[in-house]
Tab-separated table of C-alpha atoms in Angstrom:
chain	number	residue	atom	x	y	z
A	931	UNK	CA	-4.706	23.024	-16.051
A	932	UNK	CA	-3.404	19.478	-15.617
A	933	UNK	CA	0.055	20.699	-16.675
A	934	UNK	CA	-0.067	23.396	-14.028
A	935	UNK	CA	-1.296	20.913	-11.422
A	936	UNK	CA	1.618	18.607	-12.211
A	937	UNK	CA	4.000	21.524	-11.961
A	938	UNK	CA	2.703	22.397	-8.478
A	939	UNK	CA	3.053	18.744	-7.523
A	940	UNK	CA	6.699	18.849	-8.577
A	941	UNK	CA	7.291	22.128	-6.733
A	942	UNK	CA	6.286	20.493	-3.440
A	943	UNK	CA	8.515	17.549	-4.170
A	944	UNK	CA	11.440	19.872	-4.954
A	945	UNK	CA	10.812	21.645	-1.697
A	946	UNK	CA	10.795	18.379	0.294
A	947	UNK	CA	14.033	17.263	-1.321
A	948	UNK	CA	15.610	20.671	-0.705
A	949	UNK	CA	14.941	20.280	3.020
A	950	UNK	CA	16.667	16.895	2.877
A	951	UNK	CA	19.715	18.336	1.051
A	952	UNK	CA	19.815	21.156	3.597
A	953	UNK	CA	19.779	18.630	6.444
A	954	UNK	CA	22.763	16.924	4.795
A	955	UNK	CA	24.687	20.200	4.959
A	956	UNK	CA	24.243	21.470	1.380
A	957	UNK	CA	24.134	25.263	0.936
A	958	UNK	CA	23.728	25.375	-2.842
A	959	UNK	CA	22.382	22.867	-5.320
A	960	UNK	CA	22.444	22.227	-9.068
A	961	UNK	CA	19.239	21.438	-10.945
A	962	UNK	CA	20.741	18.032	-11.857
A	963	UNK	CA	20.857	16.941	-8.195
A	964	UNK	CA	17.320	18.047	-7.556
A	965	UNK	CA	16.143	16.411	-10.779
A	966	UNK	CA	17.742	13.127	-9.778
A	967	UNK	CA	16.235	13.218	-6.279
A	968	UNK	CA	12.734	13.849	-7.624
A	969	UNK	CA	13.032	11.610	-10.670
A	970	UNK	CA	12.620	14.184	-13.465
A	971	UNK	CA	15.044	15.729	-15.964
A	972	UNK	CA	17.092	18.768	-15.022
A	973	UNK	CA	15.555	20.618	-17.971
A	974	UNK	CA	12.165	20.054	-16.313
A	975	UNK	CA	13.430	21.509	-13.024
A	976	UNK	CA	14.745	24.627	-14.749
A	977	UNK	CA	11.553	24.992	-16.773
A	978	UNK	CA	9.355	24.691	-13.669
A	979	UNK	CA	11.428	27.268	-11.818
A	980	UNK	CA	11.474	29.693	-14.737
A	981	UNK	CA	7.645	29.679	-14.740
A	982	UNK	CA	7.843	31.345	-11.332
A	983	UNK	CA	10.790	33.599	-12.159
A	984	UNK	CA	13.260	31.590	-10.115
A	985	UNK	CA	16.696	31.616	-11.653
A	986	UNK	CA	19.918	29.906	-10.666
A	987	UNK	CA	23.559	30.548	-11.417
A	988	UNK	CA	25.239	28.329	-14.023
A	989	UNK	CA	28.398	28.032	-11.972
A	990	UNK	CA	27.017	27.903	-8.465
A	991	UNK	CA	23.514	26.520	-8.885
A	992	UNK	CA	20.619	27.604	-6.684
A	993	UNK	CA	20.975	28.796	-3.088
A	994	UNK	CA	18.941	26.281	-1.095
A	995	UNK	CA	17.594	28.638	1.586
A	996	UNK	CA	16.438	31.218	-0.947
A	997	UNK	CA	14.879	28.504	-3.083
A	998	UNK	CA	12.962	26.984	-0.141
A	999	UNK	CA	11.740	30.445	0.840
A	1000	UNK	CA	10.455	31.145	-2.684
A	1001	UNK	CA	8.789	27.755	-3.012
A	1002	UNK	CA	7.104	28.199	0.368
A	1003	UNK	CA	5.614	31.520	-0.720
A	1004	UNK	CA	4.371	29.991	-3.994
A	1005	UNK	CA	2.867	27.025	-2.169
A	1006	UNK	CA	1.210	29.228	0.489
A	1007	UNK	CA	3.443	27.687	3.141
A	1008	UNK	CA	4.740	30.843	4.753
A	1009	UNK	CA	1.832	30.696	7.173
A	1010	UNK	CA	0.217	27.921	9.247
A	1011	UNK	CA	-2.494	26.180	7.246
A	1012	UNK	CA	-5.574	25.208	9.221
A	1013	UNK	CA	-7.288	21.955	8.314
A	1014	UNK	CA	-10.061	19.768	9.726
A	1015	UNK	CA	-10.458	16.000	9.606
A	1016	UNK	CA	-14.053	14.860	9.195
A	1017	UNK	CA	-14.650	11.270	10.299
A	1018	UNK	CA	-12.535	9.939	13.177
A	1019	UNK	CA	-12.522	6.230	12.342
A	1020	UNK	CA	-9.309	4.233	11.882
A	1021	UNK	CA	-7.992	6.237	8.972
A	1022	UNK	CA	-9.127	9.611	10.328
A	1023	UNK	CA	-7.499	8.879	13.684
A	1024	UNK	CA	-4.250	7.823	11.995
A	1025	UNK	CA	-4.256	11.141	10.123
A	1026	UNK	CA	-4.737	13.036	13.399
A	1027	UNK	CA	-1.492	11.463	14.601
A	1028	UNK	CA	0.329	11.802	11.283
A	1029	UNK	CA	3.486	13.757	12.099
A	1030	UNK	CA	4.412	14.865	8.583
A	1031	UNK	CA	1.538	17.361	8.391
A	1032	UNK	CA	2.946	19.441	11.265
A	1033	UNK	CA	6.378	19.414	9.637
A	1034	UNK	CA	4.775	20.977	6.564
A	1035	UNK	CA	3.115	23.787	8.507
A	1036	UNK	CA	-0.283	22.098	8.306
A	1037	UNK	CA	-2.239	22.116	11.566
A	1038	UNK	CA	-5.305	19.966	12.153
A	1039	UNK	CA	-7.543	22.272	14.174
A	1040	UNK	CA	-10.229	19.745	15.004
A	1041	UNK	CA	-11.776	16.455	13.998
A	1042	UNK	CA	-15.487	15.807	13.652
A	1043	UNK	CA	-17.401	12.592	14.156
A	1044	UNK	CA	-20.936	11.443	14.913
A	1045	UNK	CA	-19.346	9.953	18.046
A	1046	UNK	CA	-17.084	12.666	19.514
A	1047	UNK	CA	-15.758	10.219	22.139
A	1048	UNK	CA	-13.595	8.673	19.419
A	1049	UNK	CA	-9.841	8.873	19.619
A	1050	UNK	CA	-9.489	12.387	21.010
A	1051	UNK	CA	-7.175	11.502	23.907
A	1052	UNK	CA	-4.421	9.896	21.898
A	1053	UNK	CA	-3.809	12.554	19.268
A	1054	UNK	CA	-4.188	15.807	21.165
A	1055	UNK	CA	-6.673	17.036	18.540
A	1056	UNK	CA	-10.210	17.567	19.869
A	1057	UNK	CA	-12.936	15.408	18.285
A	1058	UNK	CA	-16.146	17.424	18.081
A	1059	UNK	CA	-19.700	16.357	17.287
A	1060	UNK	CA	-20.650	16.502	13.603
A	1061	UNK	CA	-23.453	18.981	14.433
A	1062	UNK	CA	-20.846	21.664	15.186
A	1063	UNK	CA	-19.029	21.243	11.871
A	1064	UNK	CA	-20.456	24.121	9.819
A	1065	UNK	CA	-20.339	26.657	12.655
A	1066	UNK	CA	-16.777	25.720	13.560
A	1067	UNK	CA	-15.577	26.016	9.972
A	1068	UNK	CA	-17.131	29.449	9.551
A	1069	UNK	CA	-15.935	30.775	12.900
A	1070	UNK	CA	-12.360	29.632	12.283
A	1071	UNK	CA	-12.299	30.480	8.577
A	1072	UNK	CA	-11.121	27.012	7.573
A	1073	UNK	CA	-10.985	26.294	3.850
A	1074	UNK	CA	-9.398	22.826	3.703
A	1075	UNK	CA	-10.792	19.535	4.972
A	1076	UNK	CA	-9.926	15.860	4.941
A	1077	UNK	CA	-12.942	13.618	4.431
A	1078	UNK	CA	-12.756	10.064	5.840
A	1079	UNK	CA	-16.351	9.148	6.607
A	1080	UNK	CA	-17.958	5.928	5.344
A	1081	UNK	CA	-19.119	5.920	1.733
A	1082	UNK	CA	-22.812	6.162	2.605
A	1083	UNK	CA	-22.337	9.461	4.492
A	1084	UNK	CA	-19.715	11.001	2.220
A	1085	UNK	CA	-21.856	13.193	-0.060
A	1086	UNK	CA	-23.997	14.718	2.701
A	1087	UNK	CA	-21.002	15.400	4.946
A	1088	UNK	CA	-19.142	16.887	1.987
A	1089	UNK	CA	-22.104	19.181	1.277
A	1090	UNK	CA	-22.026	20.359	4.906
A	1091	UNK	CA	-18.291	21.064	4.629
A	1092	UNK	CA	-18.867	23.146	1.497
A	1093	UNK	CA	-21.684	25.026	3.258
A	1094	UNK	CA	-19.257	25.785	6.074
A	1095	UNK	CA	-16.841	27.384	3.627
A	1096	UNK	CA	-14.513	24.501	2.734
A	1097	UNK	CA	-12.960	25.025	-0.718
A	1098	UNK	CA	-10.519	22.095	-0.901
A	1099	UNK	CA	-11.122	18.490	0.161
A	1100	UNK	CA	-8.795	15.526	0.373
A	1101	UNK	CA	-11.333	12.725	-0.066
A	1102	UNK	CA	-10.647	9.209	1.218
A	1103	UNK	CA	-14.219	7.988	0.630
A	1104	UNK	CA	-14.419	5.706	-2.391
A	1105	UNK	CA	-17.054	7.728	-4.240
A	1106	UNK	CA	-17.044	10.466	-6.851
A	1107	UNK	CA	-18.390	13.498	-4.980
A	1108	UNK	CA	-20.705	15.943	-6.736
A	1109	UNK	CA	-18.632	19.085	-6.380
A	1110	UNK	CA	-19.486	22.777	-6.878
A	1111	UNK	CA	-17.286	24.704	-9.300
A	1112	UNK	CA	-15.548	26.715	-6.578
A	1113	UNK	CA	-14.395	23.665	-4.617
A	1114	UNK	CA	-11.510	21.318	-5.434
A	1115	UNK	CA	-11.552	17.632	-4.511
A	1116	UNK	CA	-8.489	15.381	-4.577
A	1117	UNK	CA	-9.420	11.713	-4.314
A	1118	UNK	CA	-7.163	9.319	-2.441
A	1119	UNK	CA	-8.631	5.944	-3.223
A	1120	UNK	CA	-6.337	3.404	-1.607
A	1121	UNK	CA	-8.057	0.283	-2.859
A	1122	UNK	CA	-8.075	1.612	-6.412
A	1123	UNK	CA	-4.342	2.382	-6.178
A	1124	UNK	CA	-3.703	-1.102	-4.844
A	1125	UNK	CA	-5.868	-2.684	-7.522
A	1126	UNK	CA	-3.927	-0.900	-10.218
A	1127	UNK	CA	-0.650	-2.145	-8.778
A	1128	UNK	CA	-2.026	-5.673	-8.693
A	1129	UNK	CA	-3.166	-5.362	-12.267
A	1130	UNK	CA	0.208	-4.133	-13.492
A	1131	UNK	CA	2.139	-6.731	-11.536
A	1132	UNK	CA	-0.230	-9.488	-12.678
A	1133	UNK	CA	0.107	-8.369	-16.263
A	1134	UNK	CA	3.882	-8.278	-15.798
A	1135	UNK	CA	4.043	-4.756	-17.093
A	1136	UNK	CA	5.764	-1.642	-15.924
A	1137	UNK	CA	3.546	1.346	-15.209
A	1138	UNK	CA	6.216	3.924	-15.794
B	1086	UNK	CA	2.001	3.905	-20.807
B	1087	UNK	CA	0.451	6.777	-18.866
B	1088	UNK	CA	-2.634	6.538	-21.096
B	1089	UNK	CA	-2.914	2.835	-20.318
B	1090	UNK	CA	-2.395	3.479	-16.591
B	1091	UNK	CA	-5.212	6.037	-16.633
B	1092	UNK	CA	-7.417	3.571	-18.456
B	1093	UNK	CA	-6.822	0.911	-15.789
B	1094	UNK	CA	-7.575	3.505	-13.142
B	1095	UNK	CA	-10.904	4.208	-14.814
B	1096	UNK	CA	-11.692	0.498	-15.151
B	1097	UNK	CA	-11.476	0.073	-11.360
B	1098	UNK	CA	-13.649	3.098	-10.858
B	1099	UNK	CA	-16.228	1.732	-13.329
B	1100	UNK	CA	-16.183	-1.536	-11.445
B	1101	UNK	CA	-16.747	0.157	-8.081
B	1102	UNK	CA	-19.640	2.171	-9.481
B	1103	UNK	CA	-21.137	-0.940	-11.090
B	1104	UNK	CA	-21.254	-2.605	-7.670
B	1105	UNK	CA	-23.102	0.437	-6.354
B	1106	UNK	CA	-25.611	0.370	-9.234
B	1107	UNK	CA	-26.080	-3.344	-8.645
B	1108	UNK	CA	-26.779	-2.726	-4.956
B	1109	UNK	CA	-29.446	-0.219	-6.025
B	1110	UNK	CA	-31.175	-2.963	-8.012
B	1111	UNK	CA	-29.934	-2.154	-11.532
B	1112	UNK	CA	-29.520	-5.133	-13.891
B	1113	UNK	CA	-28.343	-3.267	-16.982
B	1114	UNK	CA	-26.673	0.073	-17.410
B	1115	UNK	CA	-25.998	2.600	-20.178
B	1116	UNK	CA	-22.534	4.056	-20.668
B	1117	UNK	CA	-24.001	7.507	-19.914
B	1118	UNK	CA	-24.924	6.509	-16.351
B	1119	UNK	CA	-21.526	5.001	-15.695
B	1120	UNK	CA	-19.798	8.018	-17.236
B	1121	UNK	CA	-21.769	10.363	-15.009
B	1122	UNK	CA	-20.997	8.351	-11.873
B	1123	UNK	CA	-17.262	8.318	-12.593
B	1124	UNK	CA	-17.042	11.840	-13.979
B	1125	UNK	CA	-15.943	11.117	-17.565
B	1126	UNK	CA	-17.706	11.289	-20.943
B	1127	UNK	CA	-19.747	8.333	-22.179
B	1128	UNK	CA	-17.524	8.231	-25.278
B	1129	UNK	CA	-14.590	7.625	-22.923
B	1130	UNK	CA	-16.414	4.726	-21.250
B	1131	UNK	CA	-17.186	3.085	-24.588
B	1132	UNK	CA	-13.622	3.656	-25.804
B	1133	UNK	CA	-12.129	2.125	-22.650
B	1134	UNK	CA	-14.386	-0.909	-22.904
B	1135	UNK	CA	-13.703	-1.420	-26.594
B	1136	UNK	CA	-9.970	-1.649	-25.815
B	1137	UNK	CA	-10.772	-4.854	-23.939
B	1138	UNK	CA	-13.361	-6.121	-26.399
B	1139	UNK	CA	-16.292	-5.333	-24.150
B	1140	UNK	CA	-19.343	-4.332	-26.127
B	1141	UNK	CA	-22.792	-3.191	-25.057
B	1142	UNK	CA	-26.139	-3.109	-26.757
B	1143	UNK	CA	-27.360	0.259	-28.070
B	1144	UNK	CA	-30.893	-0.362	-26.869
B	1145	UNK	CA	-30.261	-2.228	-23.629
B	1146	UNK	CA	-26.860	-1.058	-22.533
B	1147	UNK	CA	-24.420	-3.319	-20.701
B	1148	UNK	CA	-25.420	-6.208	-18.447
B	1149	UNK	CA	-23.991	-5.270	-15.061
B	1150	UNK	CA	-23.070	-8.770	-13.817
B	1151	UNK	CA	-21.274	-9.692	-17.034
B	1152	UNK	CA	-19.471	-6.359	-17.041
B	1153	UNK	CA	-18.297	-6.738	-13.434
B	1154	UNK	CA	-17.100	-10.266	-14.188
B	1155	UNK	CA	-15.081	-9.085	-17.203
B	1156	UNK	CA	-13.579	-6.135	-15.350
B	1157	UNK	CA	-12.586	-8.410	-12.465
B	1158	UNK	CA	-10.713	-10.731	-14.814
B	1159	UNK	CA	-8.930	-7.792	-16.456
B	1160	UNK	CA	-8.015	-6.339	-13.075
B	1161	UNK	CA	-6.806	-9.691	-11.714
B	1162	UNK	CA	-9.628	-9.657	-9.185
B	1163	UNK	CA	-11.034	-13.114	-9.795
B	1164	UNK	CA	-8.691	-14.442	-7.124
B	1165	UNK	CA	-7.713	-13.303	-3.628
B	1166	UNK	CA	-4.761	-10.935	-3.789
B	1167	UNK	CA	-2.224	-11.341	-1.009
B	1168	UNK	CA	-0.556	-8.218	0.313
B	1169	UNK	CA	1.726	-7.281	3.224
B	1170	UNK	CA	1.910	-4.048	5.186
B	1171	UNK	CA	5.434	-3.063	6.200
B	1172	UNK	CA	5.570	-0.643	9.129
B	1173	UNK	CA	2.823	-0.914	11.748
B	1174	UNK	CA	2.769	2.657	13.045
B	1175	UNK	CA	-0.389	4.786	13.053
B	1176	UNK	CA	-0.956	4.713	9.320
B	1177	UNK	CA	0.069	1.054	8.898
B	1178	UNK	CA	-2.262	0.011	11.699
B	1179	UNK	CA	-5.134	1.998	10.198
B	1180	UNK	CA	-4.556	0.177	6.901
B	1181	UNK	CA	-4.651	-3.200	8.693
B	1182	UNK	CA	-8.145	-2.289	9.841
B	1183	UNK	CA	-9.228	-0.724	6.556
B	1184	UNK	CA	-12.367	-2.622	5.539
B	1185	UNK	CA	-12.475	-1.646	1.870
B	1186	UNK	CA	-9.466	-3.825	0.982
B	1187	UNK	CA	-11.312	-7.032	1.950
B	1188	UNK	CA	-14.329	-5.920	-0.087
B	1189	UNK	CA	-12.033	-5.735	-3.113
B	1190	UNK	CA	-10.630	-9.239	-2.658
B	1191	UNK	CA	-7.381	-7.907	-1.215
B	1192	UNK	CA	-6.163	-9.758	1.865
B	1193	UNK	CA	-3.416	-8.435	4.132
B	1194	UNK	CA	-1.499	-11.594	5.023
B	1195	UNK	CA	0.797	-10.049	7.606
B	1196	UNK	CA	2.312	-6.824	8.841
B	1197	UNK	CA	5.984	-6.313	9.682
B	1198	UNK	CA	7.541	-3.966	12.179
B	1199	UNK	CA	10.761	-3.597	14.141
B	1200	UNK	CA	8.471	-3.880	17.169
B	1201	UNK	CA	6.111	-6.815	16.489
B	1202	UNK	CA	4.152	-6.046	19.666
B	1203	UNK	CA	2.491	-3.164	17.791
B	1204	UNK	CA	-1.198	-3.213	17.125
B	1205	UNK	CA	-1.626	-6.891	16.295
B	1206	UNK	CA	-4.524	-7.558	18.665
B	1207	UNK	CA	-6.895	-4.970	17.287
B	1208	UNK	CA	-6.797	-5.809	13.613
B	1209	UNK	CA	-6.608	-9.604	13.524
B	1210	UNK	CA	-3.581	-9.411	11.222
B	1211	UNK	CA	-0.358	-10.757	12.779
B	1212	UNK	CA	2.503	-8.259	13.172
B	1213	UNK	CA	5.814	-10.056	12.606
B	1214	UNK	CA	9.373	-8.927	13.261
B	1215	UNK	CA	11.078	-7.175	10.345
B	1216	UNK	CA	13.795	-9.874	10.314
B	1217	UNK	CA	11.261	-12.393	8.978
B	1218	UNK	CA	10.153	-10.173	6.078
B	1219	UNK	CA	12.117	-11.615	3.163
B	1220	UNK	CA	11.599	-15.264	4.138
B	1221	UNK	CA	7.874	-14.730	4.639
B	1222	UNK	CA	7.448	-13.016	1.270
B	1223	UNK	CA	9.260	-15.807	-0.567
B	1224	UNK	CA	7.483	-18.621	1.241
B	1225	UNK	CA	4.047	-17.110	0.586
B	1226	UNK	CA	4.805	-15.855	-2.932
B	1227	UNK	CA	3.658	-12.326	-2.165
B	1228	UNK	CA	4.221	-9.745	-4.899
B	1229	UNK	CA	2.501	-6.648	-3.499
B	1230	UNK	CA	3.404	-4.618	-0.431
B	1231	UNK	CA	2.347	-1.433	1.306
B	1232	UNK	CA	5.252	0.565	2.702
B	1233	UNK	CA	4.567	2.828	5.696
B	1234	UNK	CA	7.868	2.991	7.571
B	1235	UNK	CA	9.489	6.301	8.562
B	1236	UNK	CA	11.351	8.148	5.827
B	1237	UNK	CA	14.794	7.266	7.188
B	1238	UNK	CA	14.161	3.504	6.900
B	1239	UNK	CA	12.167	3.548	3.672
B	1240	UNK	CA	14.863	2.775	1.088
B	1241	UNK	CA	16.483	-0.112	2.994
B	1242	UNK	CA	13.137	-1.699	3.867
B	1243	UNK	CA	12.011	-1.274	0.266
B	1244	UNK	CA	15.192	-3.022	-0.931
B	1245	UNK	CA	14.453	-5.941	1.426
B	1246	UNK	CA	10.908	-6.169	0.043
B	1247	UNK	CA	12.228	-6.308	-3.516
B	1248	UNK	CA	14.733	-8.991	-2.486
B	1249	UNK	CA	11.844	-10.982	-1.053
B	1250	UNK	CA	10.082	-10.900	-4.427
B	1251	UNK	CA	7.822	-7.861	-4.136
B	1252	UNK	CA	7.022	-6.365	-7.575
B	1253	UNK	CA	4.530	-3.654	-6.681
B	1254	UNK	CA	4.667	-1.210	-3.768
B	1255	UNK	CA	2.164	1.330	-2.512
B	1256	UNK	CA	4.558	3.786	-0.866
B	1257	UNK	CA	3.419	6.126	1.920
B	1258	UNK	CA	6.945	7.257	2.833
B	1259	UNK	CA	7.615	10.770	1.577
B	1260	UNK	CA	10.704	9.896	-0.460
B	1261	UNK	CA	11.395	8.962	-4.047
B	1262	UNK	CA	12.516	5.316	-3.853
B	1263	UNK	CA	15.287	4.046	-6.114
B	1264	UNK	CA	13.393	1.321	-7.915
B	1265	UNK	CA	14.545	-1.592	-10.090
B	1266	UNK	CA	13.022	-1.831	-13.571
B	1267	UNK	CA	10.882	-4.872	-12.728
B	1268	UNK	CA	9.171	-3.255	-9.752
B	1269	UNK	CA	6.376	-0.669	-9.781
B	1270	UNK	CA	6.002	1.962	-7.072
B	1271	UNK	CA	2.894	4.077	-6.558
B	1272	UNK	CA	3.516	6.992	-4.220
B	1273	UNK	CA	0.785	8.177	-1.884
B	1274	UNK	CA	2.171	11.351	-0.430
B	1275	UNK	CA	-0.552	12.788	1.768
B	1276	UNK	CA	1.209	15.995	2.757
B	1277	UNK	CA	2.024	16.748	-0.874
B	1278	UNK	CA	-1.612	16.186	-1.860
B	1279	UNK	CA	-2.718	18.469	0.946
B	1280	UNK	CA	-0.147	21.099	0.035
B	1281	UNK	CA	-1.382	21.136	-3.533
B	1282	UNK	CA	-4.944	21.612	-2.374
B	1283	UNK	CA	-3.848	24.467	-0.134
B	1284	UNK	CA	-1.975	26.042	-3.016
B	1285	UNK	CA	-4.937	25.842	-5.371
B	1286	UNK	CA	-7.385	27.126	-2.791
B	1287	UNK	CA	-4.994	29.917	-1.769
B	1288	UNK	CA	-4.510	30.883	-5.386
B	1289	UNK	CA	-8.289	30.797	-5.839
B	1290	UNK	CA	-7.943	28.532	-8.825
B	1291	UNK	CA	-9.660	25.380	-9.891
B	1292	UNK	CA	-7.434	22.347	-10.372
B	1293	UNK	CA	-9.714	20.614	-12.819
C-alpha cells in the first residue's frame, strides 16, 4: 500500500510539472524531462504511467494535454473537491487564504471555530461555529477536512468530523489521532519536520 | 538512508509523546505505551532505541526524564536552534506565530520578504528586506531556513539561502528545488498532500 501511495504522490507531482511545461509552451514531453523535473528516473515515470495504462510514443513522447487529462481523472480532479478547515487560528486562517488549493480545483467550503468571529472577512470563506460542524458536513456531503485545532481539542474535534462523514483528514495537530478503519489521516507535523532537518544538518549528514 | 530518516522521524515522535506522558504524571514508561501512542509496534520502539544505545528495564520500563534527555541530545535539541523564515506572506506569517516551534527549542530569528513592512508587528519577529538575507545568515551562523516564497521566486531565493550558509530547508513552494549535495530539502506540499487524500477517499481505499 505504501508503494501505491508513493505512486499517487508522484502522479500529482507529474501533473504539477506538466502544467509548468505547458505554460512554457510545450505540447509534447519525453519521460526523461518529466523525470528530471520531479527528481526520479525516467524508468520510474514510465512504470508509474504503465500502471494506469498510459502509454507514450518512443519518437514523440507523451502529449501533455492528454496526459494532464488522464492524470486528473485518476486523481479525482475532474470535478471541484469540497473541503473544510476546522480551527481558524493562525495556521487555519493562512490555509483559508492559500491560493494553490483553488488552482488545484480544491474549494474550501467553510471554516469552523469555537469563535466564528475569527478571520472570516479577510479570506472570503465563512467561519462558522463549531456546533454546526457535523450538520454542515452531512448536508454538503463533504468527505475531506483539514484539522488545525490545538492539540488538546484535536481528538474530540476529529471524532466529530468523522461523525459528520469526513473520510480523509489533513492533520496539523501534533498528536497521533485514533482513527477508524474507513478514514485516512495524513499528518503534517511541522515541528517534527524541522527537528529532523536540524538533526540531519547537525549530524552533517545527507537525508537523501 | 531512508530507514535512518524514518527512525529519526520516530525518535521525535517518541519524544513528543514522552512530554505528554510526563505532563500526565508518568515517571516511567513501557515501550508498549509509547508504541501505542505513536502507532508502531513495541518491538520497533525497542529496536530504534537500541540503535542509539538506549536500554530500558524489563520490569520498570524506561525512565521518562532520562529518555527525553537522551532523545534531545540525539536530535540536537539540547540547545536553541536558530531558524529563518523566508517569505512573509500568509503562510510565512502564520509560521512566525506558530507556537509549537518555541516549545521545541526552535527560535525564528528573523523573517525576510521583498516587502519588509509585512506582518512584523503581530508576531514579534522582525521582517527584514530580502537584500539583507545572505549577510544576516552568515553573521548569525544560521543553517536552517523555511522557504515560503511564491513558486516563481523559489529557486533564486533558495540559491541565496544556500550562499548564505543554509544547509537545511523546509520548502513550502510547490517546486522541486535544484539542491547542492551538502544541503537537505524537505518538501511540504500541502496541495499534493490534499490531492492524495482526495484520491484515496475517492477511490474508497485505505492509504495505510
